[in-house]
Coordinates of C-alpha atoms in Angstrom, one line a residue:
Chain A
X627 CA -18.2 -22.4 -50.6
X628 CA -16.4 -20.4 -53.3
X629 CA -15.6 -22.8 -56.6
X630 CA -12.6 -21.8 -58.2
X631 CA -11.2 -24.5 -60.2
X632 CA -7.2 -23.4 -60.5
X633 CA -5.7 -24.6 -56.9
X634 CA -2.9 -21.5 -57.7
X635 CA -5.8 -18.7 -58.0
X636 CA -7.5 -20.2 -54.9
X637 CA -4.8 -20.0 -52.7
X638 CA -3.6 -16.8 -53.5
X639 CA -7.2 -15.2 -53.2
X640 CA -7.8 -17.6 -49.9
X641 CA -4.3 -15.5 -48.3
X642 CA -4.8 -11.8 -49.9
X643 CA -8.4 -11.6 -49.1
X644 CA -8.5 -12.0 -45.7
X645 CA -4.9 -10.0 -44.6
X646 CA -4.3 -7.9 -47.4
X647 CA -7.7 -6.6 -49.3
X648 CA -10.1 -6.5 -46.3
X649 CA -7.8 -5.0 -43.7
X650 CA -6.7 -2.4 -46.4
X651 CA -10.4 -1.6 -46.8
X652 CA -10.7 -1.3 -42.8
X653 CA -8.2 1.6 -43.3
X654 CA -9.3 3.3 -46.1
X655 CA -12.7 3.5 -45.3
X656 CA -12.7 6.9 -43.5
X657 CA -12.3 8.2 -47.5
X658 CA -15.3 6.9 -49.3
X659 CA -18.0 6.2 -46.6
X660 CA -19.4 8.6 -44.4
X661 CA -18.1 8.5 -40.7
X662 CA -21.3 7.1 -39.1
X663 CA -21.5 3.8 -40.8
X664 CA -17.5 3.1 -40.5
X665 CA -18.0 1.8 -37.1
X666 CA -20.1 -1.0 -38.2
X667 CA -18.8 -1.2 -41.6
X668 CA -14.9 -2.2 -40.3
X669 CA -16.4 -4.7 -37.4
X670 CA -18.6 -6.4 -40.1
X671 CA -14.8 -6.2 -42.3
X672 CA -13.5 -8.2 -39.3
X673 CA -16.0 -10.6 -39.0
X674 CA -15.9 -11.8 -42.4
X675 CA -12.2 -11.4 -42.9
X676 CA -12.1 -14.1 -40.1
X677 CA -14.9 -15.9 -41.5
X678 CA -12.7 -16.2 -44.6
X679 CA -10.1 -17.8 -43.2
X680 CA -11.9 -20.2 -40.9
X681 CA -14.1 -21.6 -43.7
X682 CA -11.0 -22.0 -46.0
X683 CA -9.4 -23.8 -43.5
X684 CA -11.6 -26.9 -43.8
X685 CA -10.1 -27.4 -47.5
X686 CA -6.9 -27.4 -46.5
X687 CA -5.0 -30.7 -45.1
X688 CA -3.5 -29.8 -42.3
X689 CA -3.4 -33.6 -40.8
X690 CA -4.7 -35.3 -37.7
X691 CA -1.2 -34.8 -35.6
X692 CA -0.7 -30.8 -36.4
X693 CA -4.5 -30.4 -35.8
X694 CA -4.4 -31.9 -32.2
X695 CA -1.2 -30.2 -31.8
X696 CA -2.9 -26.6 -32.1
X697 CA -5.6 -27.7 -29.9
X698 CA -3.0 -28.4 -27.3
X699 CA -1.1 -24.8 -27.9
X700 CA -4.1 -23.2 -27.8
X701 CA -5.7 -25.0 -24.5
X702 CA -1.8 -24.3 -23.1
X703 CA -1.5 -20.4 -24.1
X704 CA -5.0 -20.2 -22.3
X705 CA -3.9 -21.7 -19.2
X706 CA -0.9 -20.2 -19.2
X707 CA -3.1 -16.9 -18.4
X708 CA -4.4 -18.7 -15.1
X709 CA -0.7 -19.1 -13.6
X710 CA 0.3 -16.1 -11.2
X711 CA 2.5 -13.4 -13.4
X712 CA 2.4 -15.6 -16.9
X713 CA 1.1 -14.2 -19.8
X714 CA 1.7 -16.4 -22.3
X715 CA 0.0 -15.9 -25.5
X716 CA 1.3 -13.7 -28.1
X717 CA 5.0 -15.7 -27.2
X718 CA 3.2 -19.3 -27.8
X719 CA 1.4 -18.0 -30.5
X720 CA 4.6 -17.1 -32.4
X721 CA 6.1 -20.0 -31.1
X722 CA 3.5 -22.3 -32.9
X723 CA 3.5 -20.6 -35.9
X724 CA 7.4 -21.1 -36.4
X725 CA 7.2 -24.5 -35.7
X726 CA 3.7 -25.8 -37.2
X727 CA 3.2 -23.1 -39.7
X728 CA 1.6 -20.2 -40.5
X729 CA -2.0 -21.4 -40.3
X730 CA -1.5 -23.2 -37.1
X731 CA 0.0 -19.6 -35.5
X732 CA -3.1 -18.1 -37.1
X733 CA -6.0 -20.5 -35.5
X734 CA -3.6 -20.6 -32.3
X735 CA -4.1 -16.9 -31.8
X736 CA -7.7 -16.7 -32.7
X737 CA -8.8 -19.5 -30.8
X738 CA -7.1 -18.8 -27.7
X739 CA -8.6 -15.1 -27.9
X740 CA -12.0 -16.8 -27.7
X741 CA -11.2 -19.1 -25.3
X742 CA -9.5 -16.8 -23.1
X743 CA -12.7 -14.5 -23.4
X744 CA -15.2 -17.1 -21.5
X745 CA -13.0 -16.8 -18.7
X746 CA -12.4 -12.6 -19.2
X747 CA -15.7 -11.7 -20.8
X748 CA -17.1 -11.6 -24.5
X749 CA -17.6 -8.4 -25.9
X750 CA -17.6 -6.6 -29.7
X751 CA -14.0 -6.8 -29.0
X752 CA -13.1 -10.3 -29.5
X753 CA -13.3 -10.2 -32.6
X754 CA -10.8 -7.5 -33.3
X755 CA -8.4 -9.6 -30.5
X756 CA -8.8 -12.8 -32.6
X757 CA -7.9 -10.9 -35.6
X758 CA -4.8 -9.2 -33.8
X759 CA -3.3 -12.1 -32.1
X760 CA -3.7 -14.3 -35.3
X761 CA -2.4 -11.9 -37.5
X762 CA 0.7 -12.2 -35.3
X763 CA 0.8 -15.4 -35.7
X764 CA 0.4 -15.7 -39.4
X765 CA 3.2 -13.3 -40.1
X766 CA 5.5 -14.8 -37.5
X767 CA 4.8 -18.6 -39.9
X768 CA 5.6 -16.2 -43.1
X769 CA 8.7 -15.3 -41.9
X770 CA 9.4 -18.3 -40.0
X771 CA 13.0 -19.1 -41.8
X772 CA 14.3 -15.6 -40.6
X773 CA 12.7 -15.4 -37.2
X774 CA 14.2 -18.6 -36.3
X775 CA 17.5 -18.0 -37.6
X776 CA 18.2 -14.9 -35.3
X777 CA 17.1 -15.0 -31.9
X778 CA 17.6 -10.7 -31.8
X779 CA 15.4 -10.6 -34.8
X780 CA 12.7 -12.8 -32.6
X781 CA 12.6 -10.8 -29.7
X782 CA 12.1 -7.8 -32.4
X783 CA 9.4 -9.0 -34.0
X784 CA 7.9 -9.9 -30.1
X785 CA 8.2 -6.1 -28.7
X786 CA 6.3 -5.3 -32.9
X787 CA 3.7 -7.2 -32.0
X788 CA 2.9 -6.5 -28.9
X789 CA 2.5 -2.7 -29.9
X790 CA 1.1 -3.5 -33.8
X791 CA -2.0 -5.5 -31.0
X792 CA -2.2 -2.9 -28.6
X793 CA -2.8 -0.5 -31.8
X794 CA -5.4 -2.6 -34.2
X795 CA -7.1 -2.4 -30.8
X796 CA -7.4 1.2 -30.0
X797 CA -8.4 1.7 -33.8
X798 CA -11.8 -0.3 -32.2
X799 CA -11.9 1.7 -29.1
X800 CA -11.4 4.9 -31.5
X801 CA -13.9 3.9 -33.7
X802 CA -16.8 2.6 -31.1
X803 CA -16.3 5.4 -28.5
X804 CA -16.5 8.8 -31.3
X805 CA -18.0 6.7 -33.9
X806 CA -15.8 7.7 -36.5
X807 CA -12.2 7.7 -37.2
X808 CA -9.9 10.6 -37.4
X809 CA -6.5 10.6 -36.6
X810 CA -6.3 13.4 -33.9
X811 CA -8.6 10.8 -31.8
X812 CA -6.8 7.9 -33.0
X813 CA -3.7 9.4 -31.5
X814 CA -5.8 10.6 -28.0
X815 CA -6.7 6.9 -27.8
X816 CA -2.8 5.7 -28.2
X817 CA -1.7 8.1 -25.7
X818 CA -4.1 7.3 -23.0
X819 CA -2.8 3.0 -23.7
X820 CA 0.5 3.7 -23.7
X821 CA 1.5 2.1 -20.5
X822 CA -0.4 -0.8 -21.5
X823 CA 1.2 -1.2 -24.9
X824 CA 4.7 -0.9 -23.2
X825 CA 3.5 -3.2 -21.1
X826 CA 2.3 -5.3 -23.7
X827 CA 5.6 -5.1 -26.0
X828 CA 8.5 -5.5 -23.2
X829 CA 5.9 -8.9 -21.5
X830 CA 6.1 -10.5 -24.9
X831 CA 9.8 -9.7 -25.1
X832 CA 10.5 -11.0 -21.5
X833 CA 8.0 -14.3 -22.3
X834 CA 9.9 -15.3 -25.9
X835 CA 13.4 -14.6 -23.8
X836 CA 12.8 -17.3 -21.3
X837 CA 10.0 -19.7 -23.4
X838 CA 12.0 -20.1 -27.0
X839 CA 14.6 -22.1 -25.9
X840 CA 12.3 -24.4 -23.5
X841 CA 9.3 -24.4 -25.9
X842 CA 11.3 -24.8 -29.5
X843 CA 13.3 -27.6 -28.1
X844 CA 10.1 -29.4 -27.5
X845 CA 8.1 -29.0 -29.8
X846 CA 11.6 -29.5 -32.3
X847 CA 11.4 -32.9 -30.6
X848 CA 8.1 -33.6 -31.2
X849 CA 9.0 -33.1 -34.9
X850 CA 11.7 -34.8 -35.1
X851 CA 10.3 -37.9 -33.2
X852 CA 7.0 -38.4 -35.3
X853 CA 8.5 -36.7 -38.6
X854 CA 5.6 -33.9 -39.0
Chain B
X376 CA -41.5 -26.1 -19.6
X377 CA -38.6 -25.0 -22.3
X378 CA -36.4 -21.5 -21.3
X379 CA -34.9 -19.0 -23.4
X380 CA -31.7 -21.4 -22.9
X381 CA -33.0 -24.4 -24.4
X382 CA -34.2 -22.6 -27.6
X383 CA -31.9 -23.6 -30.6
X384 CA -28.6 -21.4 -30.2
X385 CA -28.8 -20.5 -33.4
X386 CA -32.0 -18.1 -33.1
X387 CA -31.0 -17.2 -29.7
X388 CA -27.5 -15.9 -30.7
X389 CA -28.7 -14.4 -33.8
X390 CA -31.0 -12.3 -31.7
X391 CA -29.0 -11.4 -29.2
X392 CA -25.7 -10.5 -31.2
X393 CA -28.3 -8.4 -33.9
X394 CA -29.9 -6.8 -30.6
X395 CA -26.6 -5.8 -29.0
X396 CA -24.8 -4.8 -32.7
X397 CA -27.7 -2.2 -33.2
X398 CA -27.4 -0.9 -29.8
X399 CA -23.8 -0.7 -30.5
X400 CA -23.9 1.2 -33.7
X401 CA -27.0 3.4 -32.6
X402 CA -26.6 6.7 -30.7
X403 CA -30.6 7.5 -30.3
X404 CA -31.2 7.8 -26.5
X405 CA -34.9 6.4 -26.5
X406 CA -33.6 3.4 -28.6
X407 CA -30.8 2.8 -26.1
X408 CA -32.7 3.5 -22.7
X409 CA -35.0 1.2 -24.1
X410 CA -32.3 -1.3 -24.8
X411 CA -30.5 -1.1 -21.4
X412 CA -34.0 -1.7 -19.5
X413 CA -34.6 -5.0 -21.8
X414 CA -31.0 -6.4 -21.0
X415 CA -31.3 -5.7 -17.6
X416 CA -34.9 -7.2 -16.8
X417 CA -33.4 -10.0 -19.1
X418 CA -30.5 -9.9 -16.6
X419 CA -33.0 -9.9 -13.4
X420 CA -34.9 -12.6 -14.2
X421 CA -31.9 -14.6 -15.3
X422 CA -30.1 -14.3 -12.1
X423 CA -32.3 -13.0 -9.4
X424 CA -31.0 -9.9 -7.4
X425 CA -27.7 -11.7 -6.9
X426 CA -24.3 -10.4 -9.1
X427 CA -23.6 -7.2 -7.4
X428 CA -20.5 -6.6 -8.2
X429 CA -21.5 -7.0 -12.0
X430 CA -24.1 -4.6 -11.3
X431 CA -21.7 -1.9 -10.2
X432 CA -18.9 -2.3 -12.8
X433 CA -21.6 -2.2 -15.8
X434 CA -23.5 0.6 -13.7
X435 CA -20.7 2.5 -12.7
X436 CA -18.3 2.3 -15.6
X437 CA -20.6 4.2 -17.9
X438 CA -21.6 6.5 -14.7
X439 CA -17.4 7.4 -14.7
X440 CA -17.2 8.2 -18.1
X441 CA -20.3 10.1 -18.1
X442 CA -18.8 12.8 -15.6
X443 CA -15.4 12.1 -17.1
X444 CA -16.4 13.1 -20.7
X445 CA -17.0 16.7 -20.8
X446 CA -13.2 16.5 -18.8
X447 CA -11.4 16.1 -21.8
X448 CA -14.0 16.7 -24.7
X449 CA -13.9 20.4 -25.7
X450 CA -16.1 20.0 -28.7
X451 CA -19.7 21.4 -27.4
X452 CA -20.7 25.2 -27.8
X453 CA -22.9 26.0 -24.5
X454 CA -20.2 26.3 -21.5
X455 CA -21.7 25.4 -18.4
X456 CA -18.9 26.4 -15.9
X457 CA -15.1 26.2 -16.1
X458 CA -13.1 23.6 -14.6
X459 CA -9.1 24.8 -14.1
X460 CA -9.6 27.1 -16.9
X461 CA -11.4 24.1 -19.0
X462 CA -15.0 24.5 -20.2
X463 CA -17.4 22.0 -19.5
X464 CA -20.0 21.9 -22.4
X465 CA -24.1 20.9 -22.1
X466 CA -23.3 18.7 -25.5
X467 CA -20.0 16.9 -24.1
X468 CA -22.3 15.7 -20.6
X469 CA -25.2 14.7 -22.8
X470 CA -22.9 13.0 -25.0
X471 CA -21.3 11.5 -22.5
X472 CA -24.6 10.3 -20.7
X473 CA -26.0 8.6 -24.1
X474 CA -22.2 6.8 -24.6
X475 CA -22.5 5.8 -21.1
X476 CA -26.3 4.4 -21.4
X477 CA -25.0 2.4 -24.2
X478 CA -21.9 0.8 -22.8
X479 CA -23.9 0.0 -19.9
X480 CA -26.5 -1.7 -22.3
X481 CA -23.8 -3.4 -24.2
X482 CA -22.3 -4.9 -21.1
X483 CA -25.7 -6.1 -20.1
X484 CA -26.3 -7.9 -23.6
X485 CA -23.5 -9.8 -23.6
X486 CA -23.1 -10.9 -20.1
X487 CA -26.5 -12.5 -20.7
X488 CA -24.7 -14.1 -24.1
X489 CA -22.3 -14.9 -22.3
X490 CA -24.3 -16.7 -19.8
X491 CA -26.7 -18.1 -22.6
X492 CA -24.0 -19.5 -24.9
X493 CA -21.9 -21.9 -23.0
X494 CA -19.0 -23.6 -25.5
X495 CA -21.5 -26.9 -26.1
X496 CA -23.7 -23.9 -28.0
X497 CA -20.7 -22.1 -29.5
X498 CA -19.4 -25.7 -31.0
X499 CA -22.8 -26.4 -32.5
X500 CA -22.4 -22.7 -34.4
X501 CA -19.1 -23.4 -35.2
X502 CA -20.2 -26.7 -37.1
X503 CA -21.9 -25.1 -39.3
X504 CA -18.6 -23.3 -40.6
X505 CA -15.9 -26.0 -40.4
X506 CA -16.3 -29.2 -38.7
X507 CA -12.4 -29.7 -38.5
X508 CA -12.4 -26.1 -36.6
X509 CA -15.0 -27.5 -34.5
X510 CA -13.2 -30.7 -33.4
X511 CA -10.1 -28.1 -32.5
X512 CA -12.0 -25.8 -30.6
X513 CA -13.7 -28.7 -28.7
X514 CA -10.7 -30.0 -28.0
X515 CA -9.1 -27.6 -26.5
X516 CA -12.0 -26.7 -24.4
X517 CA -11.4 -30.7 -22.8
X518 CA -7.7 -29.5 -23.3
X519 CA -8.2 -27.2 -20.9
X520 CA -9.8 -29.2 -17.8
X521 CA -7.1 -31.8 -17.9
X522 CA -4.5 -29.7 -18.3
X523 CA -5.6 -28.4 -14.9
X524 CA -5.7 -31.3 -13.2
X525 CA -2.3 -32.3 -14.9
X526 CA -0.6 -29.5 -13.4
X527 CA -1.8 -30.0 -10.4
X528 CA -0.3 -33.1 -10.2
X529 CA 2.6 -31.8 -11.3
X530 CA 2.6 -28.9 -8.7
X531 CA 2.0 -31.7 -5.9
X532 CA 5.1 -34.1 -7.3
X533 CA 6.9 -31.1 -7.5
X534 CA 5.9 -30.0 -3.7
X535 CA 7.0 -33.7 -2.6
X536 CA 10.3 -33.6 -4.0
X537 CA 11.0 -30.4 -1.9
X538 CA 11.6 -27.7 -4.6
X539 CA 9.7 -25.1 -3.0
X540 CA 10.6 -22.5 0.0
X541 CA 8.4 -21.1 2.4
X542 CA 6.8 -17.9 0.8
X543 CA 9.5 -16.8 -1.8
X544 CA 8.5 -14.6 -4.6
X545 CA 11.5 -15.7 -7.1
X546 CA 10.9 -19.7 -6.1
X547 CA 7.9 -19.5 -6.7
X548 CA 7.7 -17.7 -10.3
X549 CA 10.7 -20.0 -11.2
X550 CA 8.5 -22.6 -10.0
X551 CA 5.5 -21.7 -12.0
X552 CA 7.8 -21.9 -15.2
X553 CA 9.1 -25.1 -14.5
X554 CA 5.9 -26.5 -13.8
X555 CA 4.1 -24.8 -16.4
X556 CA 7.7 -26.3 -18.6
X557 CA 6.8 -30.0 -17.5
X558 CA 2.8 -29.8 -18.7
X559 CA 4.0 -28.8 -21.8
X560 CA 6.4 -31.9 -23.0
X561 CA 3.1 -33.9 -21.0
X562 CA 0.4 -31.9 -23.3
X563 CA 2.4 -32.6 -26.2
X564 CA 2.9 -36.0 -26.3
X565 CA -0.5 -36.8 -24.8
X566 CA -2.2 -34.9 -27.9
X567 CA 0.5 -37.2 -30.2
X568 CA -1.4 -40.0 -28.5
X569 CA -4.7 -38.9 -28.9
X570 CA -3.8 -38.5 -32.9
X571 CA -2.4 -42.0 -33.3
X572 CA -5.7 -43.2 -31.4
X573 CA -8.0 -40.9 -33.5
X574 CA -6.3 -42.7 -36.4
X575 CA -6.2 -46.1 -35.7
X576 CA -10.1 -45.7 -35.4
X577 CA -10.3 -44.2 -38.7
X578 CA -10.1 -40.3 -38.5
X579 CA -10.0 -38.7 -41.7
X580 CA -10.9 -41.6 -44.0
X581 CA -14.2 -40.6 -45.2
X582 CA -17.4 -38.3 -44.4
X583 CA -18.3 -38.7 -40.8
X584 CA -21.6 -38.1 -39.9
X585 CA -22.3 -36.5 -36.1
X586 CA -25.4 -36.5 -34.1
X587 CA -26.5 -33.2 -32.2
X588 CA -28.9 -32.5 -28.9
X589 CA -30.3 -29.3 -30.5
X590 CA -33.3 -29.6 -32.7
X591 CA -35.7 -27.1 -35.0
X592 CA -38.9 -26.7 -33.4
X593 CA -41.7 -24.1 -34.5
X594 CA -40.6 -22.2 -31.8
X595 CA -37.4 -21.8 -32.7
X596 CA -38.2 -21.2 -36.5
X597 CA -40.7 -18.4 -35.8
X598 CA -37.9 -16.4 -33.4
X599 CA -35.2 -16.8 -35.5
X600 CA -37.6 -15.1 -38.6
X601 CA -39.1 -12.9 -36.0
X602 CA -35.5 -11.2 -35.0
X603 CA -34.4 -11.3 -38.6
X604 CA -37.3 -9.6 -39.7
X605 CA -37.9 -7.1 -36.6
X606 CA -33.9 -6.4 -36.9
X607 CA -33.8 -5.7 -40.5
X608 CA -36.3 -3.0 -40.5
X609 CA -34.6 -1.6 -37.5
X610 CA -31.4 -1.3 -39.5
X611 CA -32.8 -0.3 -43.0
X612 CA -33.9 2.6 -40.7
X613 CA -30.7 2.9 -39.1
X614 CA -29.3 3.3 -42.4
X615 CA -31.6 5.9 -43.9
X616 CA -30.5 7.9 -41.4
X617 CA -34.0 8.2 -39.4
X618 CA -32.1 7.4 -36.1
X619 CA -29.0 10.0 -36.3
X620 CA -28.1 12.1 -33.9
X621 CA -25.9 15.1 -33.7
X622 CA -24.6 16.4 -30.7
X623 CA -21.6 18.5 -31.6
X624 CA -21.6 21.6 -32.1
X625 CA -25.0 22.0 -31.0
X626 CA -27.4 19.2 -29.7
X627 CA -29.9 18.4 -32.7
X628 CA -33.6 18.4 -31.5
X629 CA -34.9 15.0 -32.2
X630 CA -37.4 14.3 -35.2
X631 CA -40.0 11.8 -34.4
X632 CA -41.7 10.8 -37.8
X633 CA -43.5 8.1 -39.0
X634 CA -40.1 5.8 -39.3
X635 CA -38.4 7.0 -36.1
X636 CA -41.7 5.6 -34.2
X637 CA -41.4 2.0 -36.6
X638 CA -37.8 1.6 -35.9
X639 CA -38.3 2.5 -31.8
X640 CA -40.9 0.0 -31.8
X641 CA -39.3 -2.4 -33.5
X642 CA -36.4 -2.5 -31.4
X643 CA -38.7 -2.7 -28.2
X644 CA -40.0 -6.0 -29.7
X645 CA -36.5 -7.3 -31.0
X646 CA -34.9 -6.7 -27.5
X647 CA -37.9 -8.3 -25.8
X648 CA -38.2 -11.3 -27.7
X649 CA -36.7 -12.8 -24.7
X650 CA -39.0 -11.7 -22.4
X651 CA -42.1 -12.4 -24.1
X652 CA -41.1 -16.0 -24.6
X653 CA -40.5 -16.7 -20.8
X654 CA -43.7 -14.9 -20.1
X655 CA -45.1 -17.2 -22.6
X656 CA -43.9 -20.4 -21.3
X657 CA -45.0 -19.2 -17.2
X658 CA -48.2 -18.2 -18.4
X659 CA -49.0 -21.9 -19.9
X660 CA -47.2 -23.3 -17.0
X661 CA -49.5 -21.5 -14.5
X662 CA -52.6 -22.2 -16.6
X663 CA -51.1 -26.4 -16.6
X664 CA -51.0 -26.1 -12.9
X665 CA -53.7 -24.4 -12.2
X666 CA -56.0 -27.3 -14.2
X667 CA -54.7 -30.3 -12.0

């Protein structure tokens, strides 16, 4: 793929590009290109910005334990969905990025939005959810010391993400339904999901109140026991 | 004998995710009629007349927000008649019916990729990007079988040791989260085990090479080109701007030119690839079976 040769430069361009410069881009679009193309410009944005990240992920040495590890999160988060009244997701998600890291919370949250869409349906959505729920997950591994440190500042940071996914999600509804983005639709679309980002917000909040203890401890132990 | 389904996935979800992303980003009603009758004879001959609740979600979702449009859209200029004191516009129905076409098409498309790419297909694509992310994903697709059958192991143990009432709601949520509790100290260590296994054989020393079922066959090469080609001319088009449509303030009427009539037909045969290849294939089958 892309040779840089300074390791410094690489990894700095391998974080910004995807979550700083592209989804930037994805919100400053409206100004420089005409409303008919933003539609397709900002899901082509998402599709590479994901793209990105999965295809510098193969560089990096993540090791044989934390990689199985993730594919165990991710087949649990999914299964989680299949129990009556558990909705596990965004809470493991955030739970796997404080514990494994950032990129492990990221792949978790993409992954499982695929995965979970075989079962629910595919659609020109998932790739918005996959960016949502691992952008949660990357940001709960950057500020993992803090997050883990105050268990008020956790269940913060679950009712944020539960409305920062409800709302990256209406900007696609916004955007694929009028075909261009203005902020008087924008805020139609949040008013007519606001039951279902409450709903969102206060189910992640109740699912990191009764899994962090549970969940932490365990997978704590599992660090401990095989020094990760 | 070889299906639409046993082409290489690699052609068949380029042109199905390039025929569904134009009718997606396109709001010309011939180009997305056109596009809703492909998908659902692609649909038909896929599945027979079965799937009828499918049928009347992806039918009557779109048919909902077509009379539910003008409702709450104010933006159109000829008032039809007034609904408590709001005014129901010709432009906000006929947008409403064009968006509605196209959802409908949309949901047509990729149930069928949906159907078409099962995860074996979706982990060959995904080799191509990262063969570490494909071993994860794969993984968790097994993951996810026996976990099932874990926890319902777990459920049964769980059943014998008498922790369950009769029919009660809190006993049984609390029951799902201890079971749900258990798999996951199980799912853990298992996947520990796996890792030590993987290593013991030699994970992650050097370049592993892997062997695949799909192949390249003419076939495959010549629809992969053919959508390519057939979708890039529909979306040059697109992007001069022969396809736009305006329907607020006033409906625009349509120009059909030169290029609106290239890009319409160019779409038929993009969205019919399909087709034509199954008709294909049962035309030499008949003509095979007709020689014996």
């Amino acid at each position: 793929m892309l040779v840089i040769r300074s390791e410094k430069i690489r990894h700095m361009l391998g974080t910004a590009l995807p979550f700083a410069i592209m989804p930037a881009l994805v919100l400053l679009l409206p100004v420089g290109v005409q409303a008919q193309y933003y539609a397709l410009v900002s899901f082509l944005m998402v599709v590479l910005a994901l793209l990105l990240f999965l295809s510098g992920f193969e560089r990096r040495e993540l090791g044989t334990r934390r990689m199985i590890l993730v594919s165990v999160m991710t087949a649990l988060s999914v299964i989680g969905r299949l129990l009556p009244l558990i909705k596990p997701i965004t809470a493991l998600t955030i739970l796997s990025a404080l514990y494994l890291g950032r990129e492990a919370g990221f792949l978790v949250g993409a992954l499982s939005a695929v995965l979970s869409n075989f079962i629910m349906g595919q659609g020109p959505w998932t790739p918005f959810q996959m960016l949502a729920w691992g952008l949660i997950g990357l940001f709960a591994g950057i500020f993992a010391k803090p997050l883990m440190k105050s268990r008020l500042l956790l269940y913060g940071y679950g009712l944020l993400s539960g409305a920062a996914y409800s709302m990256l999600l209406d900007i696609w509804t916004t955007v694929w339904t009028y075909k261009e983005f203005t902020l008087h639709e924008y805020a139609a679309a949040l008013a007519t999901a606001l039951p279902y980002t409450i709903l969102y917000a206060v189910s992640n909040l109740l699912f990191l109140m009764i899994f962090t203890k549970p969940i932490g401890d365990k997978l704590m132990r599992i660090k401990k026991k095989y020094g990760l | 004998m070889r299906t639409y389904d046993a082409m290489n996935p690699l052609a068949v979800a380029v042109q199905l995710l390039l025929t569904a992303c134009i009718t997606v980003f396109c709001m010309d009603p011939v180009l997305l009629g056109l596009s809703l009758c492909a998908a659902m004879a692609l649909f038909f001959m896929r599945n027979g007349t079965g799937h009828k609740g499918f049928h009347a979600l992806a039918l009557g979702l779109p048919l909902l927000f077509m009379l539910l449009n003008p409702l709450w859209n104010q933006h159109g200029t000829s008032v039809l008649f007034f609904i408590n004191h709001r005014a129901v516009t010709k432009e906000a129905l006929w947008f409403g019916a064009v968006t509605g076409i196209r959802l409908a098409a949309v949901l047509y498309w990729f149930r069928t990729f949906s159907d078409l790419m099962t995860s074996d297909k979706l982990f060959y694509l995904l080799r191509f990007l990262s063969p570490k992310l494909a071993l994860i994903f794969s993984m968790a697709v097994r993951n996810l079988t026996l976990f099932r059958q874990q926890m319902h192991k777990i459920q049964n143990s769980q059943k014998a040791l008498g922790l369950y009432r009769e029919k009660h709601l809190i006993d049984d949520v609390r029951g799902g989260i201890r079971v749900f509790s258990v798999l996951i100290s199980w799912a853990l260590e298992n996947g520990i085990i796996t890792a030590s296994s993987m290593a013991a054989r030699g994970y992650g020393i050097g370049k592993r090479s892997s062997c695949t079922n799909f192949r390249w066959k003419r076939q495959d090469i010549v629809l992969l080109l053919s959508a390519l080609l057939l979708a890039g001319t529909v979306i040059v088009l697109i992007a001069k701007g022969y396809l736009e449509r305006q329907f607020y303030p006033v409906i625009q009427p349509p120009v059909h030119g030169a290029f609106w009539y290239t890009a319409v037909i160019a779409y038929a045969a993009l969205a019919l690839l399909p087709l034509l290849h199954e008709g294909k294939e049962a035309l030499i089958w008949y003509r095979l079976r007709s020689n014996i």
